[in-house]
Each structure stands twice: as structure tokens, then as C-alpha cells.
Short mmCIF file of N, CA, C and O in Angstrom, two decimals:
data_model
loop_
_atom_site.label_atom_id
_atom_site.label_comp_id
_atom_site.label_asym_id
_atom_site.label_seq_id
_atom_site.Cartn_x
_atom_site.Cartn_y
_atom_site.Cartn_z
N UNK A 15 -3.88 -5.67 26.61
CA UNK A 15 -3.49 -4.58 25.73
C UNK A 15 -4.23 -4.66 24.39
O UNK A 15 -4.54 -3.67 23.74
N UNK A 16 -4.48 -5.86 24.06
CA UNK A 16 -5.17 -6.00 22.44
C UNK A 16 -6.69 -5.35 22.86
O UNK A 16 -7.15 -4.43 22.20
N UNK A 17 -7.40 -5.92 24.01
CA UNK A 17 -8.64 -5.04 23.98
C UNK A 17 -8.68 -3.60 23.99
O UNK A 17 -9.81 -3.14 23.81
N UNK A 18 -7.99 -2.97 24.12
CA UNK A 18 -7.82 -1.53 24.60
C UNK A 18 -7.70 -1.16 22.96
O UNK A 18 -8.38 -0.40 22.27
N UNK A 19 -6.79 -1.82 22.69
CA UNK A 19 -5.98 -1.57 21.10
C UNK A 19 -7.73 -1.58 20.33
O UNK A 19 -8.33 -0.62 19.85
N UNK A 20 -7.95 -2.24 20.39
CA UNK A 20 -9.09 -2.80 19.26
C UNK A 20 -10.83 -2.02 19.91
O UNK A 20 -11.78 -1.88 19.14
N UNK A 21 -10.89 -1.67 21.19
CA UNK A 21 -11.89 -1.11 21.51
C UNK A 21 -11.66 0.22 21.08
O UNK A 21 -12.58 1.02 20.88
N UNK A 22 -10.31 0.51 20.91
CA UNK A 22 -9.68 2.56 20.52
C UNK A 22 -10.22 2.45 19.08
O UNK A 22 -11.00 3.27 18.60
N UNK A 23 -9.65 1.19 18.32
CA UNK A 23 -9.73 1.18 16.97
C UNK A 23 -11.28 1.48 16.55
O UNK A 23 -11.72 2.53 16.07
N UNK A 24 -11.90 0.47 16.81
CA UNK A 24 -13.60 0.81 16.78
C UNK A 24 -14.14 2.01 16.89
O UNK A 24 -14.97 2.42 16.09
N UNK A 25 -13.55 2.96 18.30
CA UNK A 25 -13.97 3.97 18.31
C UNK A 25 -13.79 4.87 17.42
O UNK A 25 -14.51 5.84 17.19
N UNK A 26 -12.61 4.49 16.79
CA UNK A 26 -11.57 6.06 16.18
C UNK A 26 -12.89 5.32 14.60
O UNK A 26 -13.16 6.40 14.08
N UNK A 27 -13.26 4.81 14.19
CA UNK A 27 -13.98 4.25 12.82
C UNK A 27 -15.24 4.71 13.17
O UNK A 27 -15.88 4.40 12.16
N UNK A 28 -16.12 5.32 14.04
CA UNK A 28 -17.15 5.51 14.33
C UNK A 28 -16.90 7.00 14.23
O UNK A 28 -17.98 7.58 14.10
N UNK A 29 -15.87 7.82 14.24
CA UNK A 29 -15.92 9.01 14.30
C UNK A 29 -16.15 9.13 12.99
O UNK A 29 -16.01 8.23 12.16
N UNK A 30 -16.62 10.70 12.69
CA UNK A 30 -17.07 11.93 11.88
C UNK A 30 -15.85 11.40 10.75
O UNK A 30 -15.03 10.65 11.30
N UNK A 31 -15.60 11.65 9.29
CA UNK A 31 -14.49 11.40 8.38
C UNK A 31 -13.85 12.63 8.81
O UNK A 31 -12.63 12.51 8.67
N UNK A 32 -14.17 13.72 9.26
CA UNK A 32 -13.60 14.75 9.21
C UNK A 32 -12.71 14.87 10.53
O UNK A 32 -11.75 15.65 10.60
N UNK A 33 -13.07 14.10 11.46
CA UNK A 33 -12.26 14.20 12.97
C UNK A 33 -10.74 13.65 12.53
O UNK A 33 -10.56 12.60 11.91
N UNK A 34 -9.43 14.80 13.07
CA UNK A 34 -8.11 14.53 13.10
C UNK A 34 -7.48 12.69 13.31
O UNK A 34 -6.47 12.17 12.83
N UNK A 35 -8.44 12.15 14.12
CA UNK A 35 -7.75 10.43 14.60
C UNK A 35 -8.05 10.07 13.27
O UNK A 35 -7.18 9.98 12.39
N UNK A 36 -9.79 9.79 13.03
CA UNK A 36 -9.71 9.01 11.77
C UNK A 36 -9.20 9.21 10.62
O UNK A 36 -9.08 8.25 9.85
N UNK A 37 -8.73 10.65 10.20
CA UNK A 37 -8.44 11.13 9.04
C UNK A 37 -6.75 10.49 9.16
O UNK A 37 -6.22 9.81 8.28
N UNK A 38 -6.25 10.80 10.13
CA UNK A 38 -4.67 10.19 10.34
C UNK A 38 -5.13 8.51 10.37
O UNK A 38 -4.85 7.67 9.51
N UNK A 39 -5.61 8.37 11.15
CA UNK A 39 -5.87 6.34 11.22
C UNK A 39 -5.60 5.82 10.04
O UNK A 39 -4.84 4.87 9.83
N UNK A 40 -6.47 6.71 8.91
CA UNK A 40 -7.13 6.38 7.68
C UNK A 40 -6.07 6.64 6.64
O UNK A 40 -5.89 5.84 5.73
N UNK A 41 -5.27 7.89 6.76
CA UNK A 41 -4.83 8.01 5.63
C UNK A 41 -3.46 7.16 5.21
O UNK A 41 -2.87 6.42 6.00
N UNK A 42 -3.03 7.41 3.72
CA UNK A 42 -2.05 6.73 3.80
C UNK A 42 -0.74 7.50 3.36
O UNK A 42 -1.09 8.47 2.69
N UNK A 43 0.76 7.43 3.50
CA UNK A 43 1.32 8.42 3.38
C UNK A 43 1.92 8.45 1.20
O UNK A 43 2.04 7.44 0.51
N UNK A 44 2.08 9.52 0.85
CA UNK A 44 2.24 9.60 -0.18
C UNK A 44 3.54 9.36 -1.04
O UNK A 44 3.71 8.82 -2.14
N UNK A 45 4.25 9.86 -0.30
CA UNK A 45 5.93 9.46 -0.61
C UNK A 45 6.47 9.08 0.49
O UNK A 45 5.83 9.23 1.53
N UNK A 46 7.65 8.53 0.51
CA UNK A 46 8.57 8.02 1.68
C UNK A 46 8.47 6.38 1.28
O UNK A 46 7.70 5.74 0.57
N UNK A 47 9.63 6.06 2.11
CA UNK A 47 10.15 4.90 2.43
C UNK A 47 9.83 4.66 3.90
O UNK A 47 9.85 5.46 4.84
N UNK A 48 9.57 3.57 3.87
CA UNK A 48 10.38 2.80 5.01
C UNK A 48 11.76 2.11 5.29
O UNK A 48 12.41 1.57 4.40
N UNK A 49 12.08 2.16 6.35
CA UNK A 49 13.49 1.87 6.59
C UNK A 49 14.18 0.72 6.18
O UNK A 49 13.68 -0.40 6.23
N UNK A 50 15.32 0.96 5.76
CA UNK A 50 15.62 -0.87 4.95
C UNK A 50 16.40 -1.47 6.09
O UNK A 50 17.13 -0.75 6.76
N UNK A 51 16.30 -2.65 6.32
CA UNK A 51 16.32 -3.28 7.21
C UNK A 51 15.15 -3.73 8.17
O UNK A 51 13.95 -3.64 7.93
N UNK A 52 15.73 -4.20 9.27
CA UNK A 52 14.33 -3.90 10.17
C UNK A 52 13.77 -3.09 10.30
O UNK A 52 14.15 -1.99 10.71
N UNK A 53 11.77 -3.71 9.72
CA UNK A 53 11.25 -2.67 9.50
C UNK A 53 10.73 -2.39 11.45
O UNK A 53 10.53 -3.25 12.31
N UNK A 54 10.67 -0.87 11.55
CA UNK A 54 9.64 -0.93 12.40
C UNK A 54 8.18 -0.92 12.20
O UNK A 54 7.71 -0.21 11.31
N UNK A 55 7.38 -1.66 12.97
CA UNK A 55 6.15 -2.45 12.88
C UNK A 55 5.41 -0.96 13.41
O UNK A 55 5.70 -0.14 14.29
N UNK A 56 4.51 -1.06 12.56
CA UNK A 56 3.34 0.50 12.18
C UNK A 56 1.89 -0.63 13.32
O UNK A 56 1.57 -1.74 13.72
N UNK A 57 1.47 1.13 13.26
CA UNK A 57 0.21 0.79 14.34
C UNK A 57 -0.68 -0.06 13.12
O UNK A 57 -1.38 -0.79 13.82
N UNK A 58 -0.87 -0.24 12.35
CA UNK A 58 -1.83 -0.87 11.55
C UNK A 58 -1.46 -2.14 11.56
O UNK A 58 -2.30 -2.98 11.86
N UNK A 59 -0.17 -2.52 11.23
CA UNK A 59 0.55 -4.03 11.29
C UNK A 59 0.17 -4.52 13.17
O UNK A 59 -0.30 -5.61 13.51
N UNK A 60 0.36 -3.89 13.69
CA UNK A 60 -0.15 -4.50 15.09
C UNK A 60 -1.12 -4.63 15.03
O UNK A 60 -1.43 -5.76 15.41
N UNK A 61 -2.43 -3.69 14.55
CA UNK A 61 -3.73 -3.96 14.53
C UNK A 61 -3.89 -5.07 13.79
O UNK A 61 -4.55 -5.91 14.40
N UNK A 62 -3.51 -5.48 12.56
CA UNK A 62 -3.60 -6.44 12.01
C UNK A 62 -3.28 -7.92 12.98
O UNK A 62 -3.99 -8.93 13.04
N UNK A 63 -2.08 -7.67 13.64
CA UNK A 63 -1.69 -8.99 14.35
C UNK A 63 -3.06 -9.28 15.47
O UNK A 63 -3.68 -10.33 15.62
N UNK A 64 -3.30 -7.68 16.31
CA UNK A 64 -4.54 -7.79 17.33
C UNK A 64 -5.32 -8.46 16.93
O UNK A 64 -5.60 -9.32 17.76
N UNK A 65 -6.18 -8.58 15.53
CA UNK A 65 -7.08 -9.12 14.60
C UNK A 65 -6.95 -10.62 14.36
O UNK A 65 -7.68 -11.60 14.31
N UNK A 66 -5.87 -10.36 14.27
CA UNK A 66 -6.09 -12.23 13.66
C UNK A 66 -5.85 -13.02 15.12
O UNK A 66 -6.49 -14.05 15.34
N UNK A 67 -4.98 -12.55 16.03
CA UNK A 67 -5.31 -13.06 17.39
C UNK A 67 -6.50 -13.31 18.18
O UNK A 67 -6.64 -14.25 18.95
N UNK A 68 -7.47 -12.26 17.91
CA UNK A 68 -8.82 -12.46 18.13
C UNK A 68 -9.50 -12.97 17.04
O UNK A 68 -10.67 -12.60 16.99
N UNK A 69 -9.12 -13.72 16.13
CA UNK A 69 -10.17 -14.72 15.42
C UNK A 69 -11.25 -13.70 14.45
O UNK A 69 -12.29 -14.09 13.92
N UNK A 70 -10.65 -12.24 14.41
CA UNK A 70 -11.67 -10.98 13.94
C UNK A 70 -11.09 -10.81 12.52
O UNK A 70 -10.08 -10.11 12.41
N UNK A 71 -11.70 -11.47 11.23
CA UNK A 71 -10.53 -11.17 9.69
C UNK A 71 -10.86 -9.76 9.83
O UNK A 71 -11.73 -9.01 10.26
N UNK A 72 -9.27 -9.76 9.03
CA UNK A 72 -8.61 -8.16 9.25
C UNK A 72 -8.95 -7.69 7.86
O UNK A 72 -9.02 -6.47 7.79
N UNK A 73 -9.16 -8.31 6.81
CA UNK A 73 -9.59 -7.83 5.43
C UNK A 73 -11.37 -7.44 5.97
O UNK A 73 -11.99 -7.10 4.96
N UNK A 74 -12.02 -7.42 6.84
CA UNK A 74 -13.41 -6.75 6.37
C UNK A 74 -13.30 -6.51 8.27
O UNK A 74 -14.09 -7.33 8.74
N UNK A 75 -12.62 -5.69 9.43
CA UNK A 75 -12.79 -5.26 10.23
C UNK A 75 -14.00 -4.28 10.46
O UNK A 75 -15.01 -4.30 11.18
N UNK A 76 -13.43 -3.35 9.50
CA UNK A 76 -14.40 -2.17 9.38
C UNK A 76 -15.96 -2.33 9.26
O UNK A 76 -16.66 -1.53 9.88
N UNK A 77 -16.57 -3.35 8.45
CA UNK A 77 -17.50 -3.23 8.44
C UNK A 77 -18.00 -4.18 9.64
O UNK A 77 -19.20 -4.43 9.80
N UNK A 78 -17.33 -4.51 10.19
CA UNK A 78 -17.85 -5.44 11.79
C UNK A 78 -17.90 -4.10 12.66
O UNK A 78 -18.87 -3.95 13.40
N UNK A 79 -17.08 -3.29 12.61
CA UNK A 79 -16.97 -2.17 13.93
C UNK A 79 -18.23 -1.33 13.51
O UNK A 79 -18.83 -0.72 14.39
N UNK A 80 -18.64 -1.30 12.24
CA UNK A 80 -19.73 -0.36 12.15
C UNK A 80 -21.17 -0.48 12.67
O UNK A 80 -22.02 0.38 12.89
N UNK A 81 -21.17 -1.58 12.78
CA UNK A 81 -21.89 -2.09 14.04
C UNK A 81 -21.59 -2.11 15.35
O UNK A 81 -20.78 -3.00 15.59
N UNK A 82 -21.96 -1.40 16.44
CA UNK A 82 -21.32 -1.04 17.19
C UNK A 82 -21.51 -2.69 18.18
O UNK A 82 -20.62 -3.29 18.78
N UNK A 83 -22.55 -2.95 18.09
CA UNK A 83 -22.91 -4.27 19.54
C UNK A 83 -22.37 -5.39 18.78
O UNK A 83 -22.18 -6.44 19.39
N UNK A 84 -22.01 -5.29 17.23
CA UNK A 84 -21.48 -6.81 16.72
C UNK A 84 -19.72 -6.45 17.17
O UNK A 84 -18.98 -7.28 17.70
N UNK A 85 -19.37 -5.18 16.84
CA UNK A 85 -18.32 -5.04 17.10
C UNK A 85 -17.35 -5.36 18.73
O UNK A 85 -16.21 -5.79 18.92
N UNK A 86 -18.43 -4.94 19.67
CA UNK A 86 -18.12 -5.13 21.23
C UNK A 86 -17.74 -6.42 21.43
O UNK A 86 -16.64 -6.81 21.83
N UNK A 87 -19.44 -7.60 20.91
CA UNK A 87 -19.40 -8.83 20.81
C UNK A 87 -18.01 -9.62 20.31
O UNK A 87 -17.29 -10.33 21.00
N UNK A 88 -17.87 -9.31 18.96
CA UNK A 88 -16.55 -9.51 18.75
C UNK A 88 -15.10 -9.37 18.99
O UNK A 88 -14.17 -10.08 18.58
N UNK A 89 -15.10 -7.82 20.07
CA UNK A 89 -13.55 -7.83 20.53
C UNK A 89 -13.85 -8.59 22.03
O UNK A 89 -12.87 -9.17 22.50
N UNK A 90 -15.19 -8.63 22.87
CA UNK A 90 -15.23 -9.27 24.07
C UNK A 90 -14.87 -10.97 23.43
O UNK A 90 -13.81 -11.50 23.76
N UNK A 91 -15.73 -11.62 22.65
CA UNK A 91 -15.13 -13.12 22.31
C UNK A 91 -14.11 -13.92 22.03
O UNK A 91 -13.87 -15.10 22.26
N UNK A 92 -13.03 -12.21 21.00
CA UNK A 92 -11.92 -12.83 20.32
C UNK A 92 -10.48 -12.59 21.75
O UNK A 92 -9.53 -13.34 21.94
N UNK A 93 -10.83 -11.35 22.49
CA UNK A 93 -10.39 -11.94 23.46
C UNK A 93 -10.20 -12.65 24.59
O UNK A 93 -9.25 -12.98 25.29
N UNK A 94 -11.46 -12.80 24.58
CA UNK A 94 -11.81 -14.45 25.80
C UNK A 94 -11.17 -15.66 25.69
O UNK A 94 -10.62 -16.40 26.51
N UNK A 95 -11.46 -15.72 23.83
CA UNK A 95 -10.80 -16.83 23.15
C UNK A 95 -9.10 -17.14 23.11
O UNK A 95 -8.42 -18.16 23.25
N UNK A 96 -8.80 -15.62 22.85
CA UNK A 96 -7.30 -15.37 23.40
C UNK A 96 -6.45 -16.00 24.23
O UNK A 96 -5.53 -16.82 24.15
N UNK A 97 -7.33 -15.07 25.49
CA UNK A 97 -6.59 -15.50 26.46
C UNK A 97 -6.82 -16.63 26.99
O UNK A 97 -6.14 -16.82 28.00
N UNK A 98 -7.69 -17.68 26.63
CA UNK A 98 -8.14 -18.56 26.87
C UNK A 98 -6.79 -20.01 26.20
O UNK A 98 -6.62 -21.05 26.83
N UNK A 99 -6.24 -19.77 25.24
CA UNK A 99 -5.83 -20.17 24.29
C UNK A 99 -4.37 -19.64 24.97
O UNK A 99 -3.59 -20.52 25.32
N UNK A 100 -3.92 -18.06 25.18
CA UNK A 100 -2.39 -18.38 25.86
C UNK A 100 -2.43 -18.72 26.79
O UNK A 100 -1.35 -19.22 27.10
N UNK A 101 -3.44 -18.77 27.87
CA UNK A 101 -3.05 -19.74 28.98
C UNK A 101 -2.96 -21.40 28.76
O UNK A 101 -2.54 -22.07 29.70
N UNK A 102 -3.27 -21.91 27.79
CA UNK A 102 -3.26 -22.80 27.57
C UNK A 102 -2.24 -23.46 27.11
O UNK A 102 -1.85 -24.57 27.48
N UNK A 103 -1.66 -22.58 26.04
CA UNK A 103 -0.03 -22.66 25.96
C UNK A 103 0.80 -22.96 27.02
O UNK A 103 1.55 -23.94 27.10
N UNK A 104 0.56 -21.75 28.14
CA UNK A 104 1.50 -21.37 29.17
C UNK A 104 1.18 -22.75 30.01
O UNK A 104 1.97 -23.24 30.81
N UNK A 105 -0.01 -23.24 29.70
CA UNK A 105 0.15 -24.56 30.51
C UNK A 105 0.79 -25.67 29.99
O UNK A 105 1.33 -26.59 30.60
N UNK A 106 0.63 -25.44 28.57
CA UNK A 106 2.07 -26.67 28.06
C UNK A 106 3.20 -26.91 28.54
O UNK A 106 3.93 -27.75 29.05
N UNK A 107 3.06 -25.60 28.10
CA UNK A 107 4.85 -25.33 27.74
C UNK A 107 5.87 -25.75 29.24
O UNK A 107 6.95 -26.33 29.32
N UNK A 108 4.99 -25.20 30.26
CA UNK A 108 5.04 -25.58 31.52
C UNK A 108 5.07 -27.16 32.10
O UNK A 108 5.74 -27.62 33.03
N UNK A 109 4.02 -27.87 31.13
CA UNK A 109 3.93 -29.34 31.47
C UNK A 109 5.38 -29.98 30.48
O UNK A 109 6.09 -30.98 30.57
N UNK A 110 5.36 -29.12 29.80
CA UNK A 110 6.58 -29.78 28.74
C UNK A 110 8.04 -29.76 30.08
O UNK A 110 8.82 -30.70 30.26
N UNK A 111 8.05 -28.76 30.65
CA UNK A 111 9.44 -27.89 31.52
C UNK A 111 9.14 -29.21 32.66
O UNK A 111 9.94 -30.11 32.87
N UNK A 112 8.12 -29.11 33.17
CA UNK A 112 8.16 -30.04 34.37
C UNK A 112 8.24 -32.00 33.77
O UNK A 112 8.45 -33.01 34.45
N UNK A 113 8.11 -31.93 32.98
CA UNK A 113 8.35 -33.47 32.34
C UNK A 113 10.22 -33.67 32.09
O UNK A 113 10.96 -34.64 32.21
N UNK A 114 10.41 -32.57 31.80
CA UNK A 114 12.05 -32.76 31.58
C UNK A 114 12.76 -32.85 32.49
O UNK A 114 13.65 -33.69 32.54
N UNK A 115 12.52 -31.93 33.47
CA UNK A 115 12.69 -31.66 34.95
C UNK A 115 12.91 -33.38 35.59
O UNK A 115 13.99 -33.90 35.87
N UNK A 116 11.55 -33.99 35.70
CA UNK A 116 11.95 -34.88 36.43
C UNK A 116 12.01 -36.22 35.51
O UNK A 116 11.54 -37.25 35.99
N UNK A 117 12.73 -36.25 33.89
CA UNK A 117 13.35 -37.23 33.62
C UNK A 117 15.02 -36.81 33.99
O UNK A 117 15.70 -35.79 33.86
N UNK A 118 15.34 -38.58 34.69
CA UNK A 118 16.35 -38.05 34.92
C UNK A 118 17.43 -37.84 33.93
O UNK A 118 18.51 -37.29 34.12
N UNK A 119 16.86 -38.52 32.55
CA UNK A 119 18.42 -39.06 31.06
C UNK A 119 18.02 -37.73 30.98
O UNK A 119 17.67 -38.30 29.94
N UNK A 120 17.70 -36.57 30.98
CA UNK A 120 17.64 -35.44 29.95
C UNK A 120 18.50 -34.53 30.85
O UNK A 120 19.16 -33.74 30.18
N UNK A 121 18.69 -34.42 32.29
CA UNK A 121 19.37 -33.78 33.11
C UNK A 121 21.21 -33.67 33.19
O UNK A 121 21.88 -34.65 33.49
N UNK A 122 21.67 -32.66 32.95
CA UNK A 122 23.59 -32.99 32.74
C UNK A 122 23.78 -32.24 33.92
O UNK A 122 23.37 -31.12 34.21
N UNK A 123 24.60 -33.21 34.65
CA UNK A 123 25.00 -33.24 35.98
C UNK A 123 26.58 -32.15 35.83
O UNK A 123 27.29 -32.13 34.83
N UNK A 124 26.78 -31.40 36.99
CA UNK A 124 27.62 -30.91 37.38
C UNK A 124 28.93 -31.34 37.36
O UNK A 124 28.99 -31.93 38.43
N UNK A 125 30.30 -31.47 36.71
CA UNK A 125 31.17 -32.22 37.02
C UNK A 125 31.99 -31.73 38.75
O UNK A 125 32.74 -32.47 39.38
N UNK A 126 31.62 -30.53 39.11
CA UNK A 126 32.75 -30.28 40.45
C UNK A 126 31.34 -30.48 41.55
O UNK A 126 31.52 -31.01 42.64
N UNK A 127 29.91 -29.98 41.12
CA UNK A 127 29.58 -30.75 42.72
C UNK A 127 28.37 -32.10 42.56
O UNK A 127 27.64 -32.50 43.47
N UNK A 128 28.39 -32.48 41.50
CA UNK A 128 27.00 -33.17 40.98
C UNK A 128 25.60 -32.68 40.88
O UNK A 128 24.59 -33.38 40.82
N UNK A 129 25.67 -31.41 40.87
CA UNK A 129 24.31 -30.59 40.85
C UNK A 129 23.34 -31.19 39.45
O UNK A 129 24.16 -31.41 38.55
N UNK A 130 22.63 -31.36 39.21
CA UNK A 130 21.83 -32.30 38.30
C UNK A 130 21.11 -31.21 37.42
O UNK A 130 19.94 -31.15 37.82
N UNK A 131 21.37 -30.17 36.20
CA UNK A 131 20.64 -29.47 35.56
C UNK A 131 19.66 -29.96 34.54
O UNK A 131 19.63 -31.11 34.08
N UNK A 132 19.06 -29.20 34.31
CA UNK A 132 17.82 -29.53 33.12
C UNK A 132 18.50 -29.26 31.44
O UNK A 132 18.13 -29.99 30.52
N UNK A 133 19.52 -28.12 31.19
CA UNK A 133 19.91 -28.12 30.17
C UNK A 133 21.58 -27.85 29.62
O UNK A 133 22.15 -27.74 30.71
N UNK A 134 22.37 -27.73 28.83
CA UNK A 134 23.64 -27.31 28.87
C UNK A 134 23.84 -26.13 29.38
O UNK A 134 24.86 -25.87 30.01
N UNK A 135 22.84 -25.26 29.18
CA UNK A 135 22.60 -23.11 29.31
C UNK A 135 22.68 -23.80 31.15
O UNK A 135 23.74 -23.74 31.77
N UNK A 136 21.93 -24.15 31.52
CA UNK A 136 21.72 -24.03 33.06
C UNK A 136 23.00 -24.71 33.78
O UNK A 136 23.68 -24.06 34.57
N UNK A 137 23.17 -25.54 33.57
CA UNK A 137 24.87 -25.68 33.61
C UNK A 137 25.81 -24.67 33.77
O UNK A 137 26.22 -24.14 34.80
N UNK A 138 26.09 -24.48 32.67
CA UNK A 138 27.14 -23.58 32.19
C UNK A 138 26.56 -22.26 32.87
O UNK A 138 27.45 -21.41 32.85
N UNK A 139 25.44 -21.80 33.43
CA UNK A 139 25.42 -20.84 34.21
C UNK A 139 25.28 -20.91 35.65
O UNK A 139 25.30 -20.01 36.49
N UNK A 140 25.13 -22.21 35.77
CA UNK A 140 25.39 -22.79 37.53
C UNK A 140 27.08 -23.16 37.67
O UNK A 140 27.47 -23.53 38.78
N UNK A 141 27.78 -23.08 36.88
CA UNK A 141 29.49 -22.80 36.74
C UNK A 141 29.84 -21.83 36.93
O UNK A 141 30.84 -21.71 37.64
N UNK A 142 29.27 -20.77 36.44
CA UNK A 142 29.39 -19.34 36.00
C UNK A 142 29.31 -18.79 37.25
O UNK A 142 30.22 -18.07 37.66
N UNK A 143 28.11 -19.09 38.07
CA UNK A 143 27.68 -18.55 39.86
C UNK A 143 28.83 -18.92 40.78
O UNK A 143 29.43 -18.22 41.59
N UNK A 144 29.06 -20.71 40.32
CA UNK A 144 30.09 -21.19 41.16
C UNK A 144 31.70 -20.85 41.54
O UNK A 144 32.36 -21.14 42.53
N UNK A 145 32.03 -20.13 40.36
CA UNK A 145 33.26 -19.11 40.12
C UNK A 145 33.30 -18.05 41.00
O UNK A 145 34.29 -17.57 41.55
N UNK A 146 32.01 -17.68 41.09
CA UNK A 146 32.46 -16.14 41.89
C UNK A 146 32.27 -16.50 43.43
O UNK A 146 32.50 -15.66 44.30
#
């Protein structure tokens, strides 16, 4: 989704100043609030997050996209790098789950059938099944 996000963005910065996307992309609004409380997160604040996820600083974007082949270069790398980087997580986090898994001190056993869980939550919802 971030490439799509960030290949649209590029495009919509290459258009005419006068074309409807960039003039909305671009502008900013004059009065109003935003909502107090949780704010909802604006297409620019995501672009911003897309940006720094791809390793692309979000204070000088624009003049990277104005180049069109530095710009490509840069959303093809920063998301290679990406996803390169959450799978890598997802492989932790995973090696973290399977290390707990098979220690056995970290596991709290069932008191009615000895079922052996990984946490209090999994427990208390292997009780929860066992009820009905």
C-alpha cells in the first residue's frame, strides 16, 4: 500500500500547478479546526509516516520526486528496504513466540485438565471454551 501511496504522490507533484489533485494535495485549509480529541490522521500525516518508513526525509520529498528516475529509484529501494525489515521483525517476534512456547517455567498449566498454556490470556480463554 505505501508504494501505491507514494508512486500517486509523485505523480500528483509532477502535474501542471493548475491541475484540481495538486492544487487540493497542495493547498492548505484556511480556517477550521481539527477535532479535539482523537485526531483523525490526514492523507499528508500518512504520507509523512509512508516517508520515513521508506528511509525517503519527508522535509525535502518534493524535490526528490521532481526527478522523476531519482524519485522511482527511491520509492522502489525504500520499499525493498521496508519490507525487507518487517519481515524481519515478523521473524522475531515469531522466534521470540516459539522460544516461550517451548520453555516449559513460562507455560501456566490448566488447573481442571493440565492443558499447559503459553500465557494467563490463553488460559483464561482455554477456560472460557471449556465452559461451553
Amino acid at each position: 500500500i505505501y508504494a501505491a501511496q507514494l508512486r500517486w504522490s509523485g505523480h500528483v507533484m509532477h502535474m501542471h500547478d493548475n491541475h484540481i489533485p495538486k492544487e487540493i494535495f497542495c493547498s492548505e485549509l484556511v480556517a477550521g479546526k481539527r477535532r479535539p480529541g482523537g485526531q483523525i490522521k490526514r492523507y499528508k500525516d500518512n504520507l509523512k509516516r509512508a516517508l520515513r518508513l521508506c528511509s525517503i526525509p519527508p522535509s525535502n520529498w518534493t524535490e526528490i520526486a521532481d526527478d522523476r528516475i531519482s524519485w522511482r529509484r527511491a520509492v522502489h529501494n525504500g520499499i525493498k528496504m521496508f519490507e525487507e525489515n518487517r519481515l524481519k521483525e515478523l521473524d522475531r517476534k515469531r522466534a521470540i513466540r516459539k522460544a516461550r512456547e517451548s520453555d516449559p517455567s513460562q507455560t501456566v498449566n490448566c488447573p481442571e485438565c493440565g492443558r499447559a498454556c503459553v500465557s494467563d490470556f490463553g488460559l483464561s480463554v482455554h477456560r472460557r471454551k471449556r465452559k461451553h
